[in-house]
CSV table of C-alpha atoms and ligand atoms in Angstrom, one decimal:
chain,number,residue,atom,x,y,z
A,26,MET,CA,14.1,-23.8,-5.0
A,27,LYS,CA,10.6,-24.8,-6.1
A,28,ILE,CA,8.1,-22.1,-4.8
A,29,SER,CA,4.4,-21.6,-5.0
A,30,ILE,CA,2.6,-18.4,-4.2
A,31,ILE,CA,-1.1,-18.6,-3.4
A,32,GLY,CA,-2.8,-15.2,-4.1
A,33,THR,CA,-1.4,-13.1,-6.9
A,34,GLY,CA,-2.1,-9.5,-5.9
A,35,TYR,CA,0.5,-6.9,-5.2
A,36,VAL,CA,2.5,-9.0,-2.7
A,37,GLY,CA,2.0,-12.4,-4.4
A,38,LEU,CA,2.9,-11.2,-7.9
A,39,VAL,CA,5.9,-9.2,-6.8
A,40,THR,CA,7.1,-12.0,-4.6
A,41,GLY,CA,6.7,-14.6,-7.4
A,42,VAL,CA,8.4,-12.5,-10.0
A,43,CYS,CA,11.3,-11.5,-7.8
A,44,LEU,CA,11.9,-15.1,-6.5
A,45,ALA,CA,11.8,-16.3,-10.1
A,46,ASP,CA,14.3,-13.6,-11.1
A,47,LEU,CA,16.6,-14.9,-8.3
A,48,GLY,CA,16.6,-18.3,-10.1
A,49,ASN,CA,13.8,-20.1,-8.3
A,50,ASP,CA,11.1,-22.1,-10.1
A,51,VAL,CA,7.8,-20.4,-9.3
A,52,ILE,CA,4.1,-21.1,-9.7
A,53,CYS,CA,1.6,-18.3,-8.9
A,54,VAL,CA,-2.0,-19.2,-8.0
A,55,ASP,CA,-5.1,-17.1,-8.1
A,56,ILE,CA,-8.8,-17.9,-8.0
A,57,ILE,CA,-9.4,-15.2,-10.6
A,58,LYS,CA,-8.8,-16.8,-14.0
A,59,GLU,CA,-8.4,-13.5,-15.8
A,60,LYS,CA,-5.4,-12.7,-13.5
A,61,VAL,CA,-3.9,-16.0,-14.2
A,62,ASP,CA,-4.3,-15.7,-17.9
A,63,ALA,CA,-2.9,-12.2,-17.9
A,64,ILE,CA,0.2,-13.3,-16.0
A,65,ASN,CA,0.8,-16.2,-18.4
A,66,GLU,CA,0.5,-13.7,-21.3
A,67,GLY,CA,3.1,-11.4,-19.7
A,68,LYS,CA,0.8,-8.7,-18.5
A,69,ALA,CA,1.3,-7.4,-15.0
A,70,ILE,CA,-2.1,-7.0,-13.4
A,71,ILE,CA,-1.0,-4.1,-11.3
A,72,TYR,CA,1.2,-1.1,-12.1
A,73,GLU,CA,4.6,-1.4,-10.5
A,74,GLU,CA,7.8,-0.1,-12.1
A,75,ASN,CA,9.8,-2.8,-14.0
A,76,LEU,CA,7.3,-5.6,-12.9
A,77,GLU,CA,6.1,-6.4,-16.4
A,78,GLU,CA,9.7,-6.5,-17.9
A,79,ILE,CA,10.9,-8.9,-15.2
A,80,LEU,CA,7.8,-11.0,-15.5
A,81,ASN,CA,8.3,-11.4,-19.3
A,82,LYS,CA,12.0,-12.2,-18.9
A,83,ASN,CA,11.2,-15.0,-16.4
A,84,LEU,CA,8.2,-16.3,-18.5
A,85,LYS,CA,10.6,-16.6,-21.4
A,86,GLU,CA,13.2,-18.4,-19.3
A,87,LYS,CA,10.4,-20.6,-18.0
A,88,ARG,CA,11.0,-19.8,-14.3
A,89,ILE,CA,7.4,-18.6,-13.6
A,90,ARG,CA,3.9,-19.5,-14.6
A,91,ALA,CA,0.4,-19.1,-13.2
A,92,THR,CA,-2.5,-21.4,-12.6
A,93,THR,CA,-5.8,-21.6,-10.8
A,94,SER,CA,-5.0,-25.1,-9.4
A,95,ILE,CA,-3.8,-25.1,-5.8
A,96,ASN,CA,-3.2,-28.9,-6.2
A,97,GLU,CA,-0.7,-28.3,-9.0
A,98,ALA,CA,1.0,-25.6,-6.9
A,99,VAL,CA,1.3,-27.7,-3.7
A,100,ASN,CA,2.5,-30.6,-5.7
A,101,HIS,CA,5.2,-28.5,-7.3
A,102,ALA,CA,6.7,-26.6,-4.4
A,103,ASP,CA,9.1,-27.0,-1.5
A,104,VAL,CA,7.9,-23.8,0.0
A,105,ILE,CA,4.3,-22.5,-0.4
A,106,PHE,CA,3.6,-18.8,0.4
A,107,ILE,CA,0.2,-17.7,1.3
A,108,SER,CA,-0.3,-14.1,0.2
A,109,VAL,CA,-4.1,-13.7,-0.1
A,110,GLY,CA,-5.8,-10.6,1.0
A,111,THR,CA,-6.7,-9.9,4.7
A,112,PRO,CA,-9.3,-7.1,4.4
A,113,SER,CA,-11.3,-5.4,7.1
A,114,ARG,CA,-14.7,-6.6,8.2
A,115,GLU,CA,-17.4,-4.0,8.7
A,116,ASN,CA,-16.4,-3.5,12.3
A,117,LYS,CA,-12.7,-3.0,11.1
A,118,ALA,CA,-11.5,-6.3,12.6
A,119,ILE,CA,-9.5,-8.5,10.2
A,120,ASP,CA,-11.4,-10.7,7.8
A,121,LEU,CA,-9.6,-14.1,7.7
A,122,GLY,CA,-12.0,-15.6,5.2
A,123,TYR,CA,-9.4,-15.9,2.4
A,124,ILE,CA,-6.8,-17.2,4.8
A,125,GLU,CA,-9.2,-19.9,6.1
A,126,ASN,CA,-10.2,-21.0,2.6
A,127,THR,CA,-6.6,-21.1,1.4
A,128,SER,CA,-5.5,-23.1,4.5
A,129,CYS,CA,-8.3,-25.6,3.8
A,130,GLU,CA,-7.4,-25.9,0.2
A,131,ILE,CA,-3.6,-26.3,0.9
A,132,GLY,CA,-4.5,-28.9,3.6
A,133,LYS,CA,-6.6,-31.0,1.1
A,134,ALA,CA,-3.8,-30.8,-1.4
A,135,LEU,CA,-1.2,-31.8,1.2
A,136,LYS,CA,-3.1,-34.9,2.0
A,137,GLU,CA,-1.9,-36.4,-1.3
A,138,GLN,CA,1.8,-35.5,-0.8
A,139,ASN,CA,4.6,-37.5,0.7
A,140,ASP,CA,7.4,-34.9,0.6
A,141,TYR,CA,8.1,-32.4,3.4
A,142,LYS,CA,6.9,-28.9,2.4
A,143,VAL,CA,6.9,-25.6,4.3
A,144,ILE,CA,3.8,-23.4,4.3
A,145,ALA,CA,4.7,-19.8,4.9
A,146,VAL,CA,2.1,-17.1,5.7
A,147,LYS,CA,3.1,-13.8,4.0
A,148,SER,CA,-0.3,-12.1,4.4
A,149,THR,CA,-0.5,-9.7,7.3
A,150,VAL,CA,-2.4,-11.5,10.0
A,151,ILE,CA,-3.2,-10.6,13.6
A,152,PRO,CA,-0.9,-12.3,16.2
A,153,GLY,CA,-2.0,-15.8,16.9
A,154,THR,CA,-3.6,-16.4,13.5
A,155,THR,CA,-1.0,-18.8,12.1
A,156,GLU,CA,-1.1,-20.9,15.3
A,157,ASN,CA,-4.8,-20.7,16.0
A,158,VAL,CA,-6.3,-20.6,12.5
A,159,VAL,CA,-3.8,-21.7,9.8
A,160,ILE,CA,-2.2,-24.7,11.5
A,161,PRO,CA,-5.4,-26.3,12.8
A,162,LEU,CA,-7.0,-26.1,9.3
A,163,LEU,CA,-3.9,-27.4,7.6
A,164,GLU,CA,-3.8,-30.3,10.0
A,165,GLU,CA,-7.5,-31.0,9.9
A,166,PHE,CA,-7.7,-31.1,6.1
A,167,SER,CA,-4.4,-32.9,5.4
A,168,GLY,CA,-4.6,-35.4,8.3
A,169,LYS,CA,-0.9,-34.6,8.9
A,170,LYS,CA,1.0,-32.9,11.7
A,171,ALA,CA,2.7,-29.5,11.6
A,172,GLY,CA,6.4,-29.7,12.6
A,173,LYS,CA,6.6,-33.4,11.7
A,174,ASP,CA,5.0,-33.9,8.3
A,175,PHE,CA,5.1,-30.3,7.1
A,176,GLY,CA,6.7,-27.0,8.2
A,177,VAL,CA,5.0,-23.7,9.0
A,178,CYS,CA,6.5,-20.2,9.0
A,179,MET,CA,5.2,-16.6,9.1
A,180,VAL,CA,7.3,-14.3,6.9
A,181,PRO,CA,5.8,-10.8,6.9
A,182,GLU,CA,6.2,-8.6,3.9
A,183,PHE,CA,7.3,-5.0,4.2
A,184,LEU,CA,7.4,-3.8,0.6
A,185,ARG,CA,6.0,-0.4,-0.3
A,186,GLU,CA,3.6,-0.1,-3.3
A,187,GLY,CA,5.3,2.0,-5.9
A,188,ARG,CA,8.7,0.7,-5.0
A,189,ALA,CA,7.7,-2.9,-4.6
A,190,ILE,CA,10.4,-4.6,-6.7
A,191,TYR,CA,13.2,-2.5,-5.2
A,192,ASP,CA,11.9,-3.1,-1.7
A,193,PHE,CA,11.6,-6.9,-2.2
A,194,MET,CA,15.1,-7.1,-3.6
A,195,ASN,CA,16.6,-4.7,-1.0
A,196,PRO,CA,14.8,-5.3,2.3
A,197,ASP,CA,15.9,-3.6,5.5
A,198,ARG,CA,15.4,-6.9,7.2
A,199,ILE,CA,13.8,-10.3,6.8
A,200,ILE,CA,11.7,-11.6,9.6
A,201,ILE,CA,11.2,-15.4,9.8
A,202,GLY,CA,8.6,-16.5,12.3
A,203,GLU,CA,9.1,-20.3,12.7
A,204,TYR,CA,7.0,-23.0,14.1
A,205,ASP,CA,10.1,-25.1,14.6
A,206,LYS,CA,13.8,-24.9,13.5
A,207,LYS,CA,13.4,-27.1,10.5
A,208,SER,CA,10.7,-24.9,9.0
A,209,GLY,CA,12.7,-21.7,9.7
A,210,ASN,CA,15.8,-23.3,8.1
A,211,ALA,CA,14.0,-23.9,4.8
A,212,ILE,CA,13.0,-20.2,4.6
A,213,ASN,CA,16.4,-19.1,5.7
A,214,GLU,CA,17.9,-21.1,2.8
A,215,LEU,CA,15.7,-19.3,0.4
A,216,PHE,CA,16.8,-15.8,1.6
A,217,LYS,CA,20.4,-16.6,2.5
A,218,ASN,CA,21.9,-14.5,-0.2
A,219,PHE,CA,20.2,-11.3,0.9
A,220,SER,CA,22.6,-9.0,2.7
A,221,CYS,CA,20.2,-7.6,5.3
A,222,PRO,CA,19.8,-8.9,8.8
A,223,ILE,CA,17.5,-12.0,9.1
A,224,LEU,CA,15.7,-12.1,12.4
A,225,ARG,CA,14.2,-15.5,13.5
A,226,THR,CA,11.3,-15.4,15.9
A,227,ASN,CA,8.3,-17.4,16.9
A,228,LEU,CA,5.2,-17.2,14.8
A,229,ARG,CA,3.2,-14.6,16.8
A,230,THR,CA,6.2,-12.3,17.3
A,231,ALA,CA,6.7,-12.2,13.5
A,232,GLU,CA,3.0,-11.4,13.1
A,233,MET,CA,3.3,-8.6,15.7
A,234,ILE,CA,6.4,-7.1,14.1
A,235,LYS,CA,4.5,-6.4,11.0
A,236,TYR,CA,1.6,-4.7,12.8
A,237,ALA,CA,4.0,-2.7,15.1
A,238,SER,CA,5.9,-1.5,12.0
A,239,ASN,CA,2.8,-0.3,10.2
A,240,ALA,CA,1.4,1.2,13.4
A,241,PHE,CA,4.6,3.1,14.1
A,242,LEU,CA,4.9,4.4,10.5
A,243,ALA,CA,1.2,5.5,10.6
A,244,THR,CA,1.8,7.3,13.9
A,245,LYS,CA,4.8,9.1,12.4
A,246,ILE,CA,2.6,10.4,9.6
A,247,SER,CA,-0.2,11.5,11.8
A,248,PHE,CA,2.4,13.1,14.1
A,249,ILE,CA,4.0,15.3,11.4
A,250,ASN,CA,0.5,16.2,10.0
A,251,GLU,CA,-0.5,17.4,13.5
A,252,ILE,CA,2.7,19.5,13.7
A,253,ALA,CA,2.0,20.8,10.1
A,254,ASN,CA,-1.5,22.0,11.1
A,255,ILE,CA,0.0,23.9,14.1
A,256,CYS,CA,2.8,25.3,11.8
A,257,GLU,CA,0.2,26.7,9.4
A,258,LEU,CA,-1.3,28.7,12.2
A,259,LYS,CA,2.0,30.0,13.3
A,260,GLY,CA,3.5,30.9,9.9
A,261,ILE,CA,6.1,28.2,9.9
A,262,ASP,CA,7.1,25.8,7.1
A,263,VAL,CA,6.7,22.3,8.4
A,264,ASN,CA,9.2,21.0,5.9
A,265,GLU,CA,12.0,23.0,7.6
A,266,VAL,CA,10.8,21.8,11.0
A,267,ALA,CA,10.8,18.2,9.7
A,268,LYS,CA,14.4,18.7,8.5
A,269,GLY,CA,15.4,20.1,11.8
A,270,ILE,CA,14.0,17.3,13.9
A,271,GLY,CA,15.0,14.6,11.5
A,272,LEU,CA,18.7,15.4,12.1
A,273,ASP,CA,18.2,14.0,15.6
A,274,LYS,CA,19.4,10.4,15.3
A,275,ARG,CA,16.8,9.3,17.8
A,276,ILE,CA,14.1,10.6,15.4
A,277,GLY,CA,15.5,10.1,11.9
A,278,PRO,CA,14.6,11.9,8.7
A,279,HIS,CA,12.2,9.4,7.1
A,280,PHE,CA,8.5,9.4,7.1
A,281,LEU,CA,8.2,13.0,8.2
A,282,HIS,CA,6.6,14.4,5.1
A,283,ALA,CA,3.4,16.3,5.9
A,284,GLY,CA,0.4,15.8,3.7
A,285,ILE,CA,-3.2,14.7,3.5
A,286,GLY,CA,-2.8,11.4,5.3
A,287,PHE,CA,-2.1,7.8,4.6
A,288,GLY,CA,-4.2,5.5,2.5
A,289,GLY,CA,-3.7,2.3,0.5
A,290,SER,CA,-4.4,-1.2,1.4
A,291,CYS,CA,-2.1,-1.5,4.4
A,292,PHE,CA,-1.9,1.3,7.0
A,293,PRO,CA,-5.6,2.0,7.5
A,294,LYS,CA,-6.6,-1.6,7.5
A,295,ASP,CA,-3.7,-2.9,9.6
A,296,VAL,CA,-3.9,-0.2,12.3
A,297,SER,CA,-7.7,-0.7,12.5
A,298,ALA,CA,-7.3,-4.4,12.8
A,299,LEU,CA,-4.7,-4.0,15.6
A,300,ILE,CA,-7.1,-1.6,17.4
A,301,ALA,CA,-10.0,-4.1,17.1
A,302,SER,CA,-7.8,-6.9,18.2
A,303,ALA,CA,-6.6,-5.0,21.3
A,304,ASP,CA,-10.1,-3.9,22.1
A,305,GLU,CA,-11.3,-7.6,21.9
A,306,ASN,CA,-8.5,-8.4,24.4
A,307,GLY,CA,-9.7,-5.8,26.8
A,308,TYR,CA,-7.1,-3.1,26.2
A,309,GLU,CA,-8.0,0.3,24.7
A,310,PRO,CA,-5.2,1.5,22.3
A,311,LYS,CA,-5.9,5.2,22.7
A,312,LEU,CA,-2.8,6.4,20.8
A,313,LEU,CA,-3.6,4.2,17.7
A,314,LYS,CA,-7.3,5.4,17.7
A,315,GLU,CA,-6.1,9.0,17.6
A,316,VAL,CA,-3.7,8.2,14.8
A,317,MET,CA,-6.6,6.9,12.7
A,318,GLU,CA,-8.9,9.8,13.7
A,319,LEU,CA,-6.3,12.4,12.8
A,320,ASN,CA,-5.8,10.7,9.5
A,321,GLU,CA,-9.4,10.8,8.6
A,322,ARG,CA,-9.5,14.5,9.5
A,323,GLN,CA,-6.4,15.2,7.5
A,324,LYS,CA,-7.7,13.7,4.3
A,325,LEU,CA,-10.3,16.6,4.1
A,326,TRP,CA,-7.7,19.3,4.6
A,327,PRO,CA,-8.0,20.5,1.0
A,328,VAL,CA,-11.8,20.7,1.3
A,329,ARG,CA,-11.6,22.9,4.4
A,330,LYS,CA,-9.1,25.1,2.6
A,331,ILE,CA,-11.2,25.5,-0.6
A,332,LYS,CA,-14.3,26.3,1.5
A,333,LYS,CA,-12.4,29.2,3.1
A,334,ILE,CA,-11.5,30.5,-0.4
A,335,PHE,CA,-15.0,30.2,-2.0
A,336,SER,CA,-18.1,31.1,-0.1
A,337,ASP,CA,-20.1,29.1,-2.7
A,338,LEU,CA,-18.6,26.1,-4.5
A,339,SER,CA,-21.5,25.2,-6.7
A,340,ASN,CA,-20.6,24.9,-10.3
A,341,LYS,CA,-16.9,25.7,-9.6
A,342,LYS,CA,-14.6,23.7,-11.8
A,343,ILE,CA,-12.1,21.9,-9.6
A,344,ALA,CA,-9.0,20.2,-11.1
A,345,ILE,CA,-7.8,17.2,-9.1
A,346,LEU,CA,-4.2,16.2,-9.9
A,347,GLY,CA,-3.7,12.6,-8.8
A,348,LEU,CA,-6.3,10.0,-7.7
A,349,ALA,CA,-4.1,7.1,-6.5
A,350,PHE,CA,-3.3,6.9,-2.8
A,351,LYS,CA,0.4,7.6,-3.6
A,352,GLY,CA,2.6,8.3,-6.6
A,353,ASN,CA,4.0,5.5,-8.8
A,354,SER,CA,0.9,3.4,-8.0
A,355,ASP,CA,-2.5,2.8,-9.6
A,356,ASP,CA,-4.0,1.7,-6.2
A,357,MET,CA,-7.1,3.6,-5.2
A,358,ARG,CA,-7.7,1.7,-2.0
A,359,GLU,CA,-8.5,4.2,0.9
A,360,SER,CA,-7.1,7.0,-1.3
A,361,PRO,CA,-7.8,10.5,0.1
A,362,SER,CA,-9.1,11.4,-3.4
A,363,ILE,CA,-12.3,9.5,-2.5
A,364,PRO,CA,-13.5,11.6,0.5
A,365,ILE,CA,-12.2,14.8,-1.1
A,366,ILE,CA,-14.0,14.2,-4.4
A,367,ASN,CA,-17.2,13.0,-2.6
A,368,SER,CA,-17.2,16.1,-0.4
A,369,LEU,CA,-16.7,18.4,-3.4
A,370,LEU,CA,-19.5,16.6,-5.3
A,371,LYS,CA,-21.8,17.3,-2.4
A,372,GLU,CA,-21.0,21.0,-2.8
A,373,LYS,CA,-22.0,20.6,-6.5
A,374,CYS,CA,-18.5,21.2,-7.8
A,375,LYS,CA,-17.6,20.0,-11.3
A,376,ILE,CA,-14.6,17.7,-11.0
A,377,TYR,CA,-12.0,17.2,-13.6
A,378,ALA,CA,-9.4,14.6,-12.6
A,379,TYR,CA,-6.1,13.4,-14.0
A,380,ASP,CA,-3.9,10.6,-12.8
A,381,PRO,CA,-1.1,9.0,-14.9
A,382,LYS,CA,-2.0,5.4,-13.9
A,383,ALA,CA,-5.1,5.2,-11.6
A,384,THR,CA,-7.9,6.4,-13.9
A,385,GLU,CA,-9.2,2.9,-14.8
A,386,ASN,CA,-9.4,2.0,-11.1
A,387,ALA,CA,-11.0,5.4,-10.2
A,388,LYS,CA,-13.7,4.8,-12.8
A,389,LYS,CA,-14.9,1.8,-10.7
A,390,ILE,CA,-15.4,4.2,-7.8
A,391,PHE,CA,-16.7,7.4,-9.3
A,392,GLY,CA,-18.3,6.2,-12.5
A,393,ASN,CA,-19.5,9.1,-14.6
A,394,LYS,CA,-19.9,11.5,-11.6
A,395,ILE,CA,-16.5,13.1,-12.5
A,396,ASN,CA,-14.6,13.9,-15.7
A,397,TYR,CA,-11.4,12.0,-16.5
A,398,CYS,CA,-8.6,13.9,-18.2
A,399,GLU,CA,-5.7,12.6,-20.2
A,400,SER,CA,-3.2,15.2,-19.2
A,401,VAL,CA,-2.3,17.9,-16.7
A,402,ASP,CA,-3.1,20.5,-19.3
A,403,GLU,CA,-6.6,19.2,-20.0
A,404,CYS,CA,-7.3,18.9,-16.3
A,405,LEU,CA,-6.2,22.5,-15.4
A,406,ASN,CA,-7.8,24.1,-18.4
A,407,ASP,CA,-10.2,26.9,-17.2
A,408,ALA,CA,-10.3,25.5,-13.6
A,409,ASP,CA,-11.4,27.6,-10.7
A,410,ALA,CA,-8.9,25.9,-8.4
A,411,CYS,CA,-6.6,22.9,-8.4
A,412,ILE,CA,-6.0,20.3,-5.6
A,413,ILE,CA,-2.9,18.1,-5.8
A,414,VAL,CA,-3.9,14.8,-4.1
A,415,THR,CA,-1.1,12.4,-5.2
A,416,ASP,CA,2.7,12.9,-5.1
A,417,TRP,CA,3.4,12.1,-8.7
A,418,ASN,CA,6.8,13.4,-9.8
A,419,GLU,CA,5.3,15.0,-12.9
A,420,PHE,CA,3.4,17.5,-10.8
A,421,ARG,CA,6.6,18.9,-9.2
A,422,GLU,CA,7.4,21.7,-11.7
A,423,ILE,CA,4.2,22.6,-13.5
A,424,TYR,CA,4.3,26.4,-12.8
A,425,ASP,CA,3.6,27.4,-16.5
A,426,LYS,CA,0.6,25.1,-16.7
A,427,PHE,CA,-1.2,26.9,-13.9
A,428,ASN,CA,-1.6,29.7,-16.5
A,429,LEU,CA,-4.3,27.5,-18.1
A,430,MET,CA,-6.5,28.0,-15.1
A,431,LYS,CA,-9.3,30.6,-14.7
A,432,ASN,CA,-8.1,31.3,-11.1
A,433,LYS,CA,-4.5,30.4,-10.3
A,434,ILE,CA,-5.3,28.8,-7.0
A,435,VAL,CA,-3.2,25.7,-6.1
A,436,ILE,CA,-4.0,23.6,-3.0
A,437,ASP,CA,-1.0,21.3,-2.6
A,438,GLY,CA,-2.0,18.3,-0.4
A,439,ARG,CA,1.4,16.6,-0.8
A,440,ARG,CA,3.8,19.5,-0.7
A,441,ILE,CA,4.9,18.3,-4.1
A,442,ILE,CA,5.4,21.7,-5.8
A,443,ALA,CA,9.2,22.1,-5.7
A,444,ASP,CA,9.3,25.8,-5.1
A,445,PRO,CA,6.2,27.4,-3.4
A,446,GLU,CA,8.1,30.8,-3.4
A,447,LYS,CA,8.2,30.7,-7.2
A,448,CYS,CA,4.4,30.4,-7.2
A,449,LYS,CA,4.2,33.6,-5.3
A,450,LYS,CA,6.4,35.4,-7.9
A,451,LEU,CA,4.2,34.0,-10.7
A,452,ASN,CA,1.0,35.3,-9.0
A,453,ILE,CA,-0.1,31.8,-8.2
A,454,LYS,CA,-2.1,31.6,-5.0
A,455,TYR,CA,-0.4,28.6,-3.3
A,456,TYR,CA,-1.6,26.7,-0.2
A,457,GLY,CA,0.4,23.8,1.0
A,458,VAL,CA,-0.1,21.5,4.0
A,459,GLY,CA,2.0,23.1,6.8
A,460,TYR,CA,3.2,25.9,4.6
A,461,LYS,CA,3.9,29.3,6.2
A,462,ASN,CA,2.1,31.8,3.9
A,463,GLU,CA,-1.4,31.0,4.8
B,4,LIG,N1,-0.1,-4.3,-0.9
B,4,LIG,C1,0.9,-4.1,-0.1
B,4,LIG,O1,1.7,-3.1,-0.2
B,4,LIG,C2,1.2,-5.0,1.1
B,4,LIG,C3,2.5,-4.9,1.7
B,4,LIG,C4,2.8,-5.8,2.7
B,4,LIG,C5,1.8,-6.8,3.1
B,4,LIG,N2,0.6,-6.8,2.5
B,4,LIG,C6,-0.3,-7.9,2.9
B,4,LIG,O2,-0.2,-9.0,2.0
B,4,LIG,C7,-1.5,-9.6,1.8
B,4,LIG,C8,-1.9,-9.5,0.3
B,4,LIG,O3,-2.0,-8.1,0.0
B,4,LIG,P1,-2.3,-7.7,-1.5
B,4,LIG,O4,-2.3,-6.2,-1.5
B,4,LIG,O5,-1.3,-8.4,-2.4
B,4,LIG,O6,-3.7,-8.2,-1.8
B,4,LIG,P2,-4.6,-8.3,-3.1
B,4,LIG,O7,-6.0,-8.2,-2.7
B,4,LIG,O8,-4.0,-7.4,-4.1
B,4,LIG,O9,-4.3,-9.8,-3.7
B,4,LIG,C9,-4.8,-10.9,-3.0
B,4,LIG,C10,-5.0,-12.0,-4.1
B,4,LIG,O10,-5.4,-13.2,-3.5
B,4,LIG,C11,-6.3,-13.9,-4.4
B,4,LIG,N3,-7.0,-15.0,-3.6
B,4,LIG,C12,-7.9,-14.8,-2.7
B,4,LIG,N4,-8.3,-16.1,-2.2
B,4,LIG,C13,-7.5,-17.0,-2.9
B,4,LIG,C14,-7.4,-18.4,-2.9
B,4,LIG,N5,-8.2,-19.2,-2.1
B,4,LIG,N6,-6.6,-19.0,-3.7
B,4,LIG,C15,-5.8,-18.2,-4.6
B,4,LIG,N7,-5.9,-16.9,-4.6
B,4,LIG,C16,-6.7,-16.3,-3.8
B,4,LIG,C17,-7.2,-12.7,-4.8
B,4,LIG,O11,-7.9,-13.1,-6.0
B,4,LIG,C18,-6.2,-11.6,-5.1
B,4,LIG,O12,-5.7,-11.6,-6.4
B,4,LIG,C19,-2.5,-8.8,2.7
B,4,LIG,O13,-2.5,-9.5,3.9
B,4,LIG,C20,-1.8,-7.5,2.9
B,4,LIG,O14,-2.1,-6.9,4.1
B,4,LIG,C21,0.3,-6.0,1.5
């Protein structure tokens, strides 16, 4: 099939590269020329395992290219995906500016077209957006009619950063929200060889499924973090508790890993947008508000811990292992490292940080206020304490490296250290979220 993807960020680039790899003819569009040039040169603009290799393979086989021209992309495609950002406004409600601009641009380009094309929203948008914002703009600027001259779908994306290629290729389900049957059939055709269930719904149900999924997952995280905080007070290891409750089929084992909260570009923004939207409609979503509040509090768990250990933090050298919001990613959006480091800077700590992939993005946030290290060893050297912020695999078994520290104090915000008991034997003072020996 001929596909165009408007907006080439995490979702757009991964979608484009994977659909090309499945044999489709793909054009990726972005307004940022540097991103477009980089893609055409075979450089993935984000870090995601295998992304660059698959991009290069498909560039070579001429199944993918990038452009800044929406006209060219609309002209090319049978199906046009919209995957531009939907950030938060200052009041935390969804900002639909990019969606509106893209809808106008696609509408203008559609005006010149005679073929039937389907426009599919992949961005996460508040229920009602495709019907009340996207379709009216497409119709106004094209002078054509949805459901007659062109098709419209809403196909939410569920990929996880850090495992994006795998998730796109192996989804648990595909949700096709359709304006009408003909639109839905076109998207169904594109995904027909996937072995997962395909659920076809109306547009606003598909939009809500995405929000409800993220809200539920965020709730699960805040729930296990709350249990972790109680476990700590009672001398219980939350990981054993999580294992015990996860064996109940009604609960399930996934997403019960206690830590310092969720970040990234999706959970915080999507739960906040759902809260704002419910409030606007006159319903106060109390549970979701608590989920967000708990998460904000949890991010500062390591700071509370370290303040209990040192009565005065000024001039203490603190090693920060991990800056990205999660392992296998270079994404710093809403990363707990940001409030943690800012709080420690206020206490006049000297920060030495190491992340295998996110350093360049972190520099845009912290500038020269912190020191960036090139290895775990450099980071830990002579440190008064270490805080593990990101669950990078390479931090799992670094017991020997803690010998490089001035004080062997390890604050594990992700419960990533494989064997906390071994730390005890090696005279390492270990503190983990929801860990018993506190
Ligand atoms: N990142 C994730 O893990 C993830 C997962 C599922 C869903 N989503 C949703 O997908 C959407 C995109 O997320 P993302 O993380 O890829 O965003 P992103 O910010 O990484 O990328 C968006 C891209 O769109 C481009 N853009 C903006 N306006 C444009 C226009 N008029 N024409 C062409 N390009 C334009 C931007 O330059 C940017 O490169 C959001 O709604 C997000 O909530 C994200």
